[in-house]
XYZ file of C-alpha atoms in Angstrom:
403
model
C -3.610 21.428 -6.375
C -5.864 19.830 -3.740
C -9.013 21.796 -3.141
C -9.210 22.853 -6.803
C -12.823 21.901 -7.568
C -12.440 21.481 -11.316
C -8.881 20.043 -11.327
C -10.061 16.616 -12.533
C -11.765 18.229 -15.530
C -8.711 20.206 -16.650
C -6.228 18.911 -19.195
C -2.465 19.578 -18.892
C -2.520 21.827 -21.963
C -5.262 23.943 -20.338
C -3.393 24.314 -17.064
C -0.334 25.921 -18.636
C 3.384 25.510 -18.141
C 5.264 26.828 -15.115
C 8.875 28.021 -15.191
C 11.713 26.244 -13.389
C 12.115 29.410 -11.327
C 8.581 28.950 -9.989
C 9.329 25.280 -9.274
C 12.540 26.184 -7.399
C 10.725 28.875 -5.375
C 7.866 26.526 -4.430
C 10.356 23.812 -3.501
C 13.077 25.689 -1.654
C 11.758 29.034 -0.373
C 10.166 28.400 3.056
C 10.344 29.804 6.561
C 11.495 27.771 9.573
C 7.989 26.606 10.466
C 7.328 25.363 6.935
C 10.686 23.554 6.807
C 9.750 21.853 10.090
C 6.461 20.661 8.597
C 8.277 19.452 5.475
C 10.769 17.491 7.617
C 8.007 15.852 9.679
C 6.057 15.055 6.509
C 9.130 13.542 4.821
C 9.843 11.378 7.889
C 6.203 10.253 7.943
C 6.268 9.445 4.217
C 9.485 7.398 4.597
C 8.030 5.585 7.624
C 4.870 4.530 5.791
C 6.824 3.797 2.604
C 9.070 1.395 4.530
C 6.122 -0.534 5.955
C 4.423 -0.404 2.555
C 7.482 -2.195 1.100
C 7.513 -4.504 4.135
C 3.867 -5.412 3.459
C 4.683 -6.150 -0.194
C 7.578 -8.411 0.878
C 5.370 -10.192 3.426
C 2.654 -10.555 0.767
C 5.164 -12.245 -1.529
C 6.360 -14.610 1.216
C 2.776 -15.502 2.137
C 1.897 -16.168 -1.496
C 4.922 -18.474 -1.839
C 3.837 -20.440 1.230
C 0.212 -20.745 0.084
C 0.840 -21.309 -3.623
C 4.334 -22.788 -3.697
C 3.303 -26.437 -3.990
C 0.776 -25.732 -6.744
C 3.195 -23.449 -8.607
C 5.919 -26.106 -8.491
C 3.517 -28.681 -9.864
C 2.459 -26.356 -12.681
C 6.016 -25.571 -13.732
C 7.013 -29.237 -13.828
C 4.837 -29.942 -16.883
C 6.361 -29.849 -20.386
C 3.608 -28.273 -22.484
C 2.860 -26.491 -25.750
C 3.718 -22.763 -26.137
C 0.277 -21.377 -25.251
C -0.057 -23.605 -22.195
C 3.477 -22.661 -21.140
C 2.544 -18.995 -21.348
C -0.535 -19.500 -19.173
C 1.358 -21.698 -16.687
C 4.082 -19.062 -16.280
C 1.417 -16.425 -15.667
C -0.493 -18.520 -13.124
C 2.654 -19.614 -11.280
C 3.813 -16.005 -10.903
C 0.362 -14.842 -9.797
C 0.393 -17.604 -7.160
C 3.793 -16.805 -5.663
C 3.791 -13.043 -6.459
C 7.358 -12.996 -7.756
C 8.512 -13.203 -11.353
C 12.115 -13.424 -10.105
C 11.332 -16.598 -8.179
C 9.417 -18.071 -11.111
C 12.268 -17.249 -13.492
C 14.886 -18.770 -11.173
C 12.822 -21.963 -10.953
C 12.501 -22.057 -14.746
C 16.276 -21.666 -15.050
C 16.727 -24.589 -12.629
C 14.294 -26.691 -14.650
C 16.128 -25.954 -17.889
C 19.466 -26.661 -16.229
C 18.192 -30.009 -14.996
C 16.815 -30.853 -18.480
C 13.337 -31.095 -16.973
C 12.097 -28.415 -19.366
C 13.490 -27.508 -22.792
C 14.934 -24.062 -23.477
C 12.086 -23.326 -25.904
C 9.450 -24.131 -23.271
C 11.370 -22.085 -20.705
C 11.134 -19.015 -22.943
C 7.335 -19.280 -23.049
C 7.189 -19.772 -19.271
C 9.268 -16.608 -18.732
C 6.949 -14.666 -21.048
C 4.011 -15.795 -18.929
C 5.868 -14.788 -15.761
C 6.174 -11.240 -17.124
C 2.387 -11.052 -17.419
C 1.748 -12.535 -13.976
C 4.046 -10.053 -12.206
C 1.749 -7.143 -13.090
C -0.957 -8.363 -10.676
C 0.654 -6.752 -7.599
C 0.309 -3.096 -8.606
C -3.312 -3.686 -9.633
C -3.989 -4.874 -6.059
C -2.228 -1.766 -4.731
C -4.393 0.550 -6.852
C -7.484 -0.786 -5.043
C -6.212 0.884 -1.870
C -7.441 4.238 -3.211
C -11.034 3.116 -3.671
C -12.194 5.619 -1.040
C -11.912 8.346 -3.685
C -13.432 7.541 -7.068
C -11.257 9.958 -9.035
C -8.061 8.749 -7.348
C -9.030 5.108 -7.904
C -9.641 5.781 -11.596
C -6.246 7.402 -12.067
C -4.406 4.834 -9.912
C -6.019 1.887 -11.696
C -5.150 3.434 -15.052
C -1.549 3.910 -13.885
C -1.349 0.294 -12.724
C -2.860 -0.919 -15.983
C -0.010 0.692 -17.939
C 2.279 -2.050 -16.595
C -0.281 -4.739 -17.428
C -0.912 -3.519 -20.973
C 2.781 -2.985 -21.688
C 3.617 -6.570 -20.697
C 0.595 -7.976 -22.530
C 1.388 -6.104 -25.737
C 5.056 -7.085 -25.537
C 4.102 -10.752 -25.250
C 1.422 -10.372 -27.951
C 4.119 -9.159 -30.370
C 7.058 -11.360 -29.338
C 5.179 -14.607 -28.631
C 4.023 -15.349 -32.203
C 7.454 -14.310 -33.545
C 9.120 -16.781 -31.179
C 6.673 -19.569 -32.100
C 7.314 -19.038 -35.817
C 11.040 -18.293 -35.902
C 12.465 -19.250 -32.455
C 14.528 -16.064 -32.712
C 15.001 -15.718 -28.948
C 16.304 -19.290 -28.717
C 18.814 -18.728 -31.503
C 19.799 -15.278 -30.214
C 20.466 -16.441 -26.653
C 22.217 -19.558 -27.931
C 24.572 -17.357 -29.985
C 25.266 -15.135 -26.945
C 26.074 -18.076 -24.653
C 29.804 -18.559 -23.932
C 31.458 -21.963 -24.173
C 31.650 -22.410 -20.410
C 30.282 -20.543 -17.396
C 30.426 -20.950 -13.653
C 27.882 -20.337 -10.936
C 27.227 -16.649 -10.331
C 26.539 -14.982 -7.014
C 23.231 -13.337 -6.271
C 23.247 -9.530 -6.177
C 20.778 -8.059 -3.715
C 19.659 -4.450 -3.877
C 20.078 -2.139 -0.856
C 16.333 -1.701 -0.305
C 15.946 -5.498 -0.283
C 18.632 -5.724 2.396
C 16.729 -3.250 4.556
C 13.224 -4.713 4.146
C 13.769 -8.470 3.744
C 15.359 -9.215 7.163
C 12.409 -7.640 8.995
C 9.875 -9.507 6.853
C 11.909 -12.698 7.354
C 11.454 -12.380 11.113
C 7.702 -12.767 10.560
C 7.579 -15.303 7.704
C 10.266 -16.691 5.402
C 9.249 -18.896 2.463
C 11.302 -21.937 1.491
C 11.882 -21.575 -2.264
C 13.683 -24.940 -2.403
C 10.346 -26.729 -1.963
C 8.970 -25.123 -5.133
C 12.143 -25.957 -7.079
C 12.272 -29.569 -5.846
C 8.658 -30.221 -6.845
C 9.166 -28.517 -10.209
C 12.328 -30.522 -10.974
C 10.745 -33.789 -9.806
C 13.022 -34.404 -6.803
C 9.902 -34.960 -4.699
C 6.339 -35.755 -5.733
C 4.532 -33.441 -3.318
C 4.973 -31.135 -0.333
C 4.104 -34.007 2.004
C 7.728 -35.162 1.718
C 8.795 -32.168 3.833
C 6.480 -32.798 6.755
C 6.292 -32.937 9.681
C 8.845 -30.187 10.348
C 11.718 -31.552 12.415
C 14.323 -29.668 14.467
C 17.182 -31.521 16.156
C 16.913 -31.543 19.961
C 13.826 -29.325 19.655
C 15.990 -26.229 19.102
C 14.457 -23.807 16.606
C 17.279 -22.224 14.617
C 18.762 -22.614 11.135
C 21.473 -25.061 12.184
C 19.108 -27.483 13.932
C 16.127 -27.136 11.567
C 17.037 -25.990 8.043
C 20.623 -27.123 7.442
C 20.708 -29.694 4.640
C 21.902 -33.261 4.955
C 24.977 -34.406 3.040
C 23.656 -37.617 1.523
C 27.083 -38.495 0.116
C 28.413 -38.542 3.673
C 25.532 -40.757 4.809
C 23.768 -38.145 6.914
C 20.111 -38.809 7.765
C 17.164 -36.496 8.476
C 16.344 -36.482 12.175
C 19.803 -37.681 13.160
C 22.322 -35.356 11.527
C 20.078 -32.596 10.185
C 16.553 -31.236 10.498
C 13.732 -30.787 7.996
C 11.669 -27.723 7.106
C 8.621 -27.320 4.906
C 7.216 -24.274 3.152
C 8.421 -22.032 6.012
C 12.143 -21.997 6.699
C 14.720 -20.223 8.882
C 17.111 -17.458 7.893
C 20.607 -18.663 7.039
C 22.352 -15.339 7.680
C 20.923 -14.606 11.136
C 20.375 -18.260 12.051
C 16.955 -17.414 13.508
C 13.553 -18.848 12.618
C 10.582 -16.559 11.868
C 7.720 -15.989 14.263
C 5.345 -18.249 12.313
C 7.837 -21.152 12.196
C 6.838 -24.115 14.359
C 8.737 -27.298 15.178
C 6.581 -30.315 14.333
C 4.280 -28.309 12.070
C 2.194 -30.094 9.446
C 1.478 -28.921 5.912
C -1.889 -27.606 7.059
C -0.212 -25.634 9.885
C 2.056 -23.882 7.377
C -0.924 -23.137 5.134
C -2.709 -21.521 8.087
C 0.382 -19.459 8.907
C 0.625 -18.362 5.283
C -3.058 -17.428 5.220
C -2.803 -15.366 8.414
C 0.260 -13.516 7.084
C -1.500 -12.926 3.758
C -4.421 -11.216 5.515
C -2.044 -9.218 7.745
C 0.047 -8.117 4.755
C -3.000 -6.971 2.762
C -4.342 -5.077 5.783
C -0.965 -3.415 6.409
C -0.576 -2.704 2.688
C -3.851 -0.776 2.485
C -3.311 1.011 5.824
C 0.169 2.189 4.810
C -1.072 3.141 1.361
C -3.888 5.279 2.752
C -1.536 6.852 5.298
C 1.096 7.528 2.625
C -1.521 9.113 0.350
C -2.759 11.258 3.244
C 0.752 12.458 4.085
C 1.448 13.292 0.438
C -1.865 15.130 0.122
C -1.041 17.279 3.142
C 2.424 17.969 1.779
C 1.057 19.024 -1.598
C -1.868 21.032 -0.228
C -2.005 24.432 -1.866
C 0.668 23.536 -4.415
C -0.065 24.805 -7.913
C -0.931 22.130 -10.469
C 1.284 23.951 -12.991
C 4.302 23.579 -10.690
C 3.640 19.901 -9.939
C 3.297 19.050 -13.621
C 6.468 20.985 -14.450
C 8.456 19.202 -11.721
C 7.313 15.724 -12.764
C 7.139 16.203 -16.529
C 10.555 14.744 -17.366
C 11.837 13.647 -20.751
C 10.843 10.091 -21.697
C 14.465 8.882 -21.822
C 15.107 10.325 -18.365
C 11.912 8.588 -17.164
C 13.272 5.277 -18.432
C 16.538 5.843 -16.550
C 14.643 6.777 -13.359
C 12.429 3.674 -13.616
C 15.468 1.452 -14.174
C 17.385 3.043 -11.276
C 14.495 2.586 -8.826
C 14.092 -1.040 -9.894
C 17.806 -1.751 -9.428
C 17.468 -0.454 -5.858
C 14.337 -2.427 -4.940
C 15.069 -5.438 -7.200
C 11.478 -5.768 -8.378
C 9.632 -4.107 -11.260
C 6.285 -4.815 -9.582
C 7.414 -2.984 -6.414
C 8.557 -0.011 -8.522
C 5.222 0.289 -10.306
C 3.346 -0.374 -7.047
C 5.151 2.531 -5.347
C 4.490 4.861 -8.310
C 0.785 3.905 -8.605
C -0.384 6.015 -5.607
C 1.415 9.052 -7.082
C -0.576 8.612 -10.298
C -3.752 8.394 -8.237
C -2.896 11.689 -6.539
C -2.171 13.333 -9.872
C 1.474 13.984 -8.956
C 2.620 11.829 -11.870
C 0.688 12.141 -15.122
C -0.552 8.949 -16.712
C 1.609 9.603 -19.783
C 4.714 9.552 -17.570
C 3.980 6.015 -16.364
C 4.910 4.442 -19.708
C 8.620 5.437 -19.701
C 8.832 4.686 -15.974
C 7.289 1.247 -16.576
C 9.618 0.617 -19.502
C 12.562 1.568 -17.281
C 11.293 -0.762 -14.549
C 11.179 -3.659 -16.996
C 14.724 -2.880 -18.114
C 15.934 -2.501 -14.529
C 14.607 -5.880 -13.449
C 16.804 -7.610 -16.075
C 19.978 -5.908 -14.801
C 20.047 -8.170 -11.721
C 21.561 -11.004 -13.717
C 24.167 -8.685 -15.226
C 25.093 -7.395 -11.774
C 25.346 -10.965 -10.509
C 27.735 -11.703 -13.367
C 29.864 -8.668 -12.489
C 30.199 -9.561 -8.782
C 30.822 -13.238 -9.508
C 34.366 -14.488 -9.103
C 33.687 -17.863 -10.714
C 32.964 -17.211 -14.384
C 35.359 -18.716 -16.921
């Protein structure tokens, strides 16, 4: 596969189709030395994949710190459909998380700060904004022009799919409000608060990223819902007795009980502490100003982008070595799955990582290497978009408080 001089010029129909027997032989028939190399390569790939996901998580946290105040201000405006679409897109591009944007929109609708109709347009915009991440990832293969071309094309599949979906559904919603009526008909008479379901990959990656930087999503929600006018209301950061942990810094005051900030509870800004572990991240600082948190967010953003590209290049290198000498016919046969199966695979991966942008970002380097054909990215992307909506259904299933 690698080392084939005219591989880029060949089409799949020219290469020919391998048999599953050939695939099984290439995959499973090896001597002890080859199995040892495969084991070391697999461990290396998993190592770099973990830190690749860690860098994506840190990138999202950094974006929330840097763009959280602006995103909250954007989402607080009740606007016309087109403006709502653009605002949803910009807010998601700023904080690098459509899940966060959507949760804020839900809070705004619940607080009657934004109408349901406007919320629908904001969510549509969020689906466009979430496709920025994998486009950034594709740039990590710019060292090889052919790989960059394939990777960028693979990343663009997600962009175009979301854009075309919105291009079709947006005018239909403006004319008929079908989504509003459909969701209104599906809504039960009474519901309770659901619990949040967190995927296993998120549980592995998030705690480590939270030790470096953990964004305070409540700031974005409070600004968007109008509880505070600006981020200045959260500064300077205040920890009781100078002790930096969740209890002394980030625990909330009970205003009904007459508790006061600085006496009974602390105050955190855009960077907060972890509730589960009780520890504060490395870039958290008692007495920090808004500018200090912006600097911390900027430093982590640069570090995350650097780590993202380093891990991506290392992961690509490991995969190239593992696939060296492998027949293109065998690789295409192994990855050329039925479209419906591709949708299921994309949905399953997204349920594990809890992010469609992470799913497509992980698959993008494989497209660049030619392991996954460009045509296979469409069902995988469709599955990723389906998988990212299952989170709410899973939350409903684990909830014990739904009437």
